[in-house]
Amino acid sequence: MKIATFNINGVRARIATLLDWLAEAQPDVVVLQEIKTQDEAFPAEPIADLGYTVETHGQKGFNGVAILSKYPLEDVTRGLPGDEADEQARYIEATVIGTHALRVAGLYLPNGNPFPGPKFDYKLAWMKRLRARAKALRDSELPSVLLGDFNVIPEPRDAAHPERWTDDALFQPESRAALRRILNDGWADGIRLRDPDNPRGPFTFWDYQAGAWQRDNGIRIDHILLSPQAADLLVDIGIDRDERAKDKPSDHVPVWAVLDA
């Protein structure tokens, strides 16, 4: 089973980009972030024509997440538990029924800028809730995957120029420590599981400004985290870097993993 995450940065604006990638990469399950549309306006029909079931958790104009699956989906839930007042559409979860059942959680973690301030406080509170949910998924012993745009640069090597991010919420010690706590609870960073010693990169995001793509001034903020049971199923993992060079690209590229599931 090939499972992927892709921050599409506006699904209606980039539906052609998405459809081309789906047809070429042939993922079985995809979580999308920043669909930037309400559920009823999501362009589900052309995606369904490629064989995908579509489940969305949308919001007008910004945020929004979705799951696309060639396998049946069960027990679809929307919204991260822990704060009933949180109306931002950032989290969706479902069980994928393949040869084995797999719990998939797609997330768009808050950016947190400007730092410091209430948006950063919201980011840290959201990450605390995410850790609690991650513990529950781990304890279920069902193979589980947390994947999406985490808006956290884990280490200096995950940025081409880490010194330029010292004042950014994505690289604050508190953000990085919150992600480490999740990892220390038993989750594996899929990219580092397969590529532990790379001193620089790989990257998943290049800003549209200042020639970041052309200069390879990237960062790694799109992650696939695997529960111990899912890590045992890992066959391969990678990043579709070339998507950033295509016409009308997202500023993120897909990250994918193949699981024996």
CSV table of C-alpha atoms in Angstrom, one decimal:
chain,number,residue,atom,x,y,z
A,1,MET,CA,0.0,0.0,0.0
A,2,LYS,CA,1.4,3.4,-1.0
A,3,ILE,CA,0.3,6.2,1.3
A,4,ALA,CA,1.2,9.8,0.7
A,5,THR,CA,0.8,13.3,2.1
A,6,PHE,CA,0.5,16.4,-0.1
A,7,ASN,CA,-0.1,20.0,0.9
A,8,ILE,CA,-1.9,21.1,-2.3
A,9,ASN,CA,-2.2,24.8,-1.4
A,10,GLY,CA,-5.7,25.2,-2.9
A,11,VAL,CA,-7.2,22.1,-4.4
A,12,ARG,CA,-9.5,24.0,-6.9
A,13,ALA,CA,-6.6,26.1,-8.1
A,14,ARG,CA,-4.4,23.0,-8.5
A,15,ILE,CA,-6.8,20.3,-9.4
A,16,ALA,CA,-4.9,19.6,-12.7
A,17,THR,CA,-1.6,19.4,-10.8
A,18,LEU,CA,-3.2,16.9,-8.3
A,19,LEU,CA,-4.8,14.8,-11.0
A,20,ASP,CA,-1.6,14.5,-13.0
A,21,TRP,CA,0.4,13.5,-9.9
A,22,LEU,CA,-2.3,10.9,-8.9
A,23,ALA,CA,-2.2,9.4,-12.3
A,24,GLU,CA,1.6,9.3,-12.4
A,25,ALA,CA,2.5,8.3,-8.8
A,26,GLN,CA,-0.4,5.9,-8.3
A,27,PRO,CA,-0.7,6.3,-4.5
A,28,ASP,CA,-3.3,4.1,-2.8
A,29,VAL,CA,-4.1,6.5,0.0
A,30,VAL,CA,-3.5,10.3,0.1
A,31,VAL,CA,-4.0,12.9,2.8
A,32,LEU,CA,-4.3,16.5,1.5
A,33,GLN,CA,-3.8,19.7,3.4
A,34,GLU,CA,-4.8,23.3,2.7
A,35,ILE,CA,-7.6,22.3,0.4
A,36,LYS,CA,-9.0,25.8,1.1
A,37,THR,CA,-12.6,24.9,0.3
A,38,GLN,CA,-15.8,23.9,2.0
A,39,ASP,CA,-16.8,20.2,1.7
A,40,GLU,CA,-19.5,20.8,-0.9
A,41,ALA,CA,-17.2,22.7,-3.2
A,42,PHE,CA,-14.4,20.1,-3.2
A,43,PRO,CA,-13.8,18.8,-6.7
A,44,ALA,CA,-14.4,15.2,-5.8
A,45,GLU,CA,-15.7,13.9,-9.2
A,46,PRO,CA,-12.5,13.9,-11.2
A,47,ILE,CA,-10.7,12.4,-8.3
A,48,ALA,CA,-13.3,9.7,-7.9
A,49,ASP,CA,-13.0,9.0,-11.7
A,50,LEU,CA,-9.4,7.8,-10.9
A,51,GLY,CA,-10.8,5.3,-8.4
A,52,TYR,CA,-10.6,7.2,-5.1
A,53,THR,CA,-13.1,7.4,-2.3
A,54,VAL,CA,-13.0,11.0,-1.1
A,55,GLU,CA,-13.6,12.2,2.5
A,56,THR,CA,-13.1,15.9,3.4
A,57,HIS,CA,-13.0,18.2,6.3
A,58,GLY,CA,-13.2,21.6,4.7
A,59,GLN,CA,-13.3,25.2,5.6
A,60,LYS,CA,-14.0,28.3,3.5
A,61,GLY,CA,-10.9,30.0,2.1
A,62,PHE,CA,-8.2,28.4,4.2
A,63,ASN,CA,-7.1,25.2,6.1
A,64,GLY,CA,-9.0,22.1,5.2
A,65,VAL,CA,-7.9,18.4,4.9
A,66,ALA,CA,-9.0,15.4,3.0
A,67,ILE,CA,-8.4,11.7,2.6
A,68,LEU,CA,-8.4,10.0,-0.8
A,69,SER,CA,-8.4,6.2,-0.9
A,70,LYS,CA,-8.5,3.4,-3.4
A,71,TYR,CA,-9.4,1.1,-0.4
A,72,PRO,CA,-12.5,1.2,1.7
A,73,LEU,CA,-12.6,3.7,4.5
A,74,GLU,CA,-14.3,3.1,7.8
A,75,ASP,CA,-14.8,5.1,11.0
A,76,VAL,CA,-14.0,8.5,9.5
A,77,THR,CA,-13.6,11.2,12.1
A,78,ARG,CA,-13.1,14.9,11.7
A,79,GLY,CA,-11.3,17.3,14.0
A,80,LEU,CA,-8.6,16.7,16.6
A,81,PRO,CA,-10.0,15.7,20.0
A,82,GLY,CA,-9.4,17.8,23.1
A,83,ASP,CA,-11.0,21.2,22.3
A,84,GLU,CA,-14.6,21.3,21.2
A,85,ALA,CA,-14.3,25.1,20.6
A,86,ASP,CA,-11.7,24.6,17.9
A,87,GLU,CA,-13.4,25.2,14.6
A,88,GLN,CA,-10.3,25.1,12.4
A,89,ALA,CA,-10.4,22.2,9.9
A,90,ARG,CA,-7.0,20.7,10.4
A,91,TYR,CA,-7.4,17.0,11.2
A,92,ILE,CA,-9.1,13.9,9.6
A,93,GLU,CA,-8.8,10.3,10.6
A,94,ALA,CA,-10.0,7.0,9.1
A,95,THR,CA,-9.3,3.2,9.0
A,96,VAL,CA,-8.1,2.0,5.6
A,97,ILE,CA,-9.2,-1.6,5.0
A,98,GLY,CA,-6.5,-3.3,3.0
A,99,THR,CA,-5.0,-6.8,3.6
A,100,HIS,CA,-4.6,-5.5,7.1
A,101,ALA,CA,-6.5,-2.5,8.7
A,102,LEU,CA,-4.4,0.7,8.9
A,103,ARG,CA,-5.4,3.8,10.9
A,104,VAL,CA,-4.5,7.0,9.0
A,105,ALA,CA,-4.5,10.5,10.5
A,106,GLY,CA,-4.0,13.4,8.1
A,107,LEU,CA,-3.1,16.7,9.7
A,108,TYR,CA,-2.3,20.3,9.0
A,109,LEU,CA,-0.6,21.6,12.1
A,110,PRO,CA,-0.9,25.3,12.9
A,111,ASN,CA,1.9,27.5,11.5
A,112,GLY,CA,2.2,29.5,14.7
A,113,ASN,CA,3.4,32.8,13.2
A,114,PRO,CA,3.9,35.5,14.2
A,115,PHE,CA,6.1,34.4,17.0
A,116,PRO,CA,5.6,35.1,19.9
A,117,GLY,CA,1.9,35.5,20.2
A,118,PRO,CA,-1.5,33.8,20.5
A,119,LYS,CA,-1.0,31.9,17.2
A,120,PHE,CA,2.1,30.3,18.6
A,121,ASP,CA,0.3,29.5,21.8
A,122,TYR,CA,-2.5,27.9,19.8
A,123,LYS,CA,0.2,25.8,17.9
A,124,LEU,CA,1.7,24.5,21.1
A,125,ALA,CA,-1.8,23.7,22.6
A,126,TRP,CA,-2.7,21.9,19.3
A,127,MET,CA,0.5,19.8,19.5
A,128,LYS,CA,-0.3,18.8,23.1
A,129,ARG,CA,-3.7,17.6,21.9
A,130,LEU,CA,-2.0,15.8,19.0
A,131,ARG,CA,0.4,14.0,21.4
A,132,ALA,CA,-2.6,12.8,23.4
A,133,ARG,CA,-4.3,11.4,20.3
A,134,ALA,CA,-1.1,9.9,19.1
A,135,LYS,CA,-0.7,8.0,22.4
A,136,ALA,CA,-4.3,6.6,22.0
A,137,LEU,CA,-3.5,5.5,18.5
A,138,ARG,CA,-0.3,3.8,19.6
A,139,ASP,CA,-2.0,2.1,22.5
A,140,SER,CA,-4.6,0.7,20.1
A,141,GLU,CA,-1.9,-1.5,18.6
A,142,LEU,CA,-3.5,-1.0,15.2
A,143,PRO,CA,-0.8,0.0,12.7
A,144,SER,CA,-1.2,3.8,12.5
A,145,VAL,CA,0.3,6.6,10.5
A,146,LEU,CA,0.3,10.3,11.3
A,147,LEU,CA,1.1,12.3,8.2
A,148,GLY,CA,0.8,15.8,6.8
A,149,ASP,CA,2.2,19.3,7.0
A,150,PHE,CA,3.5,19.5,10.6
A,151,ASN,CA,4.9,23.1,10.2
A,152,VAL,CA,7.9,22.0,12.3
A,153,ILE,CA,11.5,21.9,11.2
A,154,PRO,CA,12.8,19.1,13.4
A,155,GLU,CA,16.5,19.7,13.2
A,156,PRO,CA,19.0,22.2,11.7
A,157,ARG,CA,19.8,19.8,8.9
A,158,ASP,CA,16.1,20.0,7.9
A,159,ALA,CA,16.7,23.5,6.6
A,160,ALA,CA,19.0,24.7,3.9
A,161,HIS,CA,19.8,27.8,6.0
A,162,PRO,CA,18.7,27.1,9.6
A,163,GLU,CA,20.1,30.4,10.8
A,164,ARG,CA,17.3,32.2,8.7
A,165,TRP,CA,14.6,30.4,10.7
A,166,THR,CA,15.6,31.3,14.3
A,167,ASP,CA,12.8,33.8,14.7
A,168,ASP,CA,10.2,31.7,13.0
A,169,ALA,CA,7.6,29.6,14.8
A,170,LEU,CA,8.5,26.5,12.7
A,171,PHE,CA,11.9,26.3,14.2
A,172,GLN,CA,11.4,27.4,17.8
A,173,PRO,CA,12.8,25.1,20.5
A,174,GLU,CA,9.2,24.7,21.9
A,175,SER,CA,7.9,23.5,18.6
A,176,ARG,CA,10.7,21.1,18.0
A,177,ALA,CA,10.5,19.8,21.6
A,178,ALA,CA,6.7,19.1,21.2
A,179,LEU,CA,7.4,17.0,18.1
A,180,ARG,CA,10.2,15.2,19.8
A,181,ARG,CA,7.9,14.3,22.6
A,182,ILE,CA,5.6,12.6,20.1
A,183,LEU,CA,8.5,10.7,18.6
A,184,ASN,CA,9.8,9.7,22.0
A,185,ASP,CA,6.4,8.2,22.7
A,186,GLY,CA,7.2,5.5,20.2
A,187,TRP,CA,6.6,7.0,16.8
A,188,ALA,CA,9.2,6.9,14.0
A,189,ASP,CA,10.0,9.7,11.6
A,190,GLY,CA,9.8,7.6,8.4
A,191,ILE,CA,12.3,9.6,6.4
A,192,ARG,CA,14.9,9.4,9.2
A,193,LEU,CA,14.1,5.7,9.7
A,194,ARG,CA,15.4,5.1,6.1
A,195,ASP,CA,17.9,8.0,5.8
A,196,PRO,CA,19.3,8.6,9.3
A,197,ASP,CA,22.6,10.1,8.4
A,198,ASN,CA,21.9,12.6,5.7
A,199,PRO,CA,23.6,15.8,6.9
A,200,ARG,CA,21.4,18.1,4.8
A,201,GLY,CA,17.7,17.6,3.9
A,202,PRO,CA,15.9,16.2,2.1
A,203,PHE,CA,13.4,19.1,1.8
A,204,THR,CA,9.6,19.2,1.2
A,205,PHE,CA,8.8,22.9,1.0
A,206,TRP,CA,10.3,25.8,-1.0
A,207,ASP,CA,8.8,29.2,-0.7
A,208,TYR,CA,7.5,31.0,-3.8
A,209,GLN,CA,9.6,34.1,-2.9
A,210,ALA,CA,13.2,35.0,-3.4
A,211,GLY,CA,14.0,32.1,-5.8
A,212,ALA,CA,13.9,29.6,-3.0
A,213,TRP,CA,13.3,26.7,-5.4
A,214,GLN,CA,16.0,27.7,-7.8
A,215,ARG,CA,18.5,28.2,-4.9
A,216,ASP,CA,17.3,25.0,-3.2
A,217,ASN,CA,16.5,27.0,-0.1
A,218,GLY,CA,14.1,24.4,1.3
A,219,ILE,CA,12.9,23.0,4.6
A,220,ARG,CA,11.4,19.7,5.7
A,221,ILE,CA,8.1,20.2,7.4
A,222,ASP,CA,5.9,17.5,5.7
A,223,HIS,CA,6.3,14.3,7.7
A,224,ILE,CA,5.2,10.7,7.9
A,225,LEU,CA,5.2,9.3,11.4
A,226,LEU,CA,4.8,5.6,11.9
A,227,SER,CA,3.5,3.7,15.0
A,228,PRO,CA,5.7,0.8,16.0
A,229,GLN,CA,3.4,-1.6,14.2
A,230,ALA,CA,3.3,0.5,11.1
A,231,ALA,CA,7.1,0.9,11.2
A,232,ASP,CA,7.4,-2.9,11.0
A,233,LEU,CA,5.5,-2.8,7.7
A,234,LEU,CA,7.6,-0.1,6.1
A,235,VAL,CA,9.0,-1.2,2.7
A,236,ASP,CA,10.1,2.2,1.1
A,237,ILE,CA,9.7,5.9,1.6
A,238,GLY,CA,10.5,8.9,-0.6
A,239,ILE,CA,9.8,12.5,-1.6
A,240,ASP,CA,8.5,13.5,-5.1
A,241,ARG,CA,10.8,16.5,-5.3
A,242,ASP,CA,10.3,17.0,-9.1
A,243,GLU,CA,6.7,18.1,-8.5
A,244,ARG,CA,8.0,21.5,-7.3
A,245,ALA,CA,9.5,22.2,-10.8
A,246,LYS,CA,6.2,21.7,-12.7
A,247,ASP,CA,3.7,24.3,-13.9
A,248,LYS,CA,1.6,26.0,-11.2
A,249,PRO,CA,3.1,23.9,-8.4
A,250,SER,CA,2.2,23.9,-4.7
A,251,ASP,CA,5.1,25.2,-2.6
A,252,HIS,CA,5.1,21.7,-0.9
A,253,VAL,CA,5.8,18.3,-2.6
A,254,PRO,CA,4.4,14.9,-1.8
A,255,VAL,CA,6.0,12.6,0.7
A,256,TRP,CA,5.1,8.9,0.4
A,257,ALA,CA,5.6,5.6,2.1
A,258,VAL,CA,5.0,2.0,0.9
A,259,LEU,CA,3.7,-0.3,3.6
A,260,ASP,CA,3.2,-4.1,3.5
A,261,ALA,CA,-0.4,-3.5,4.5
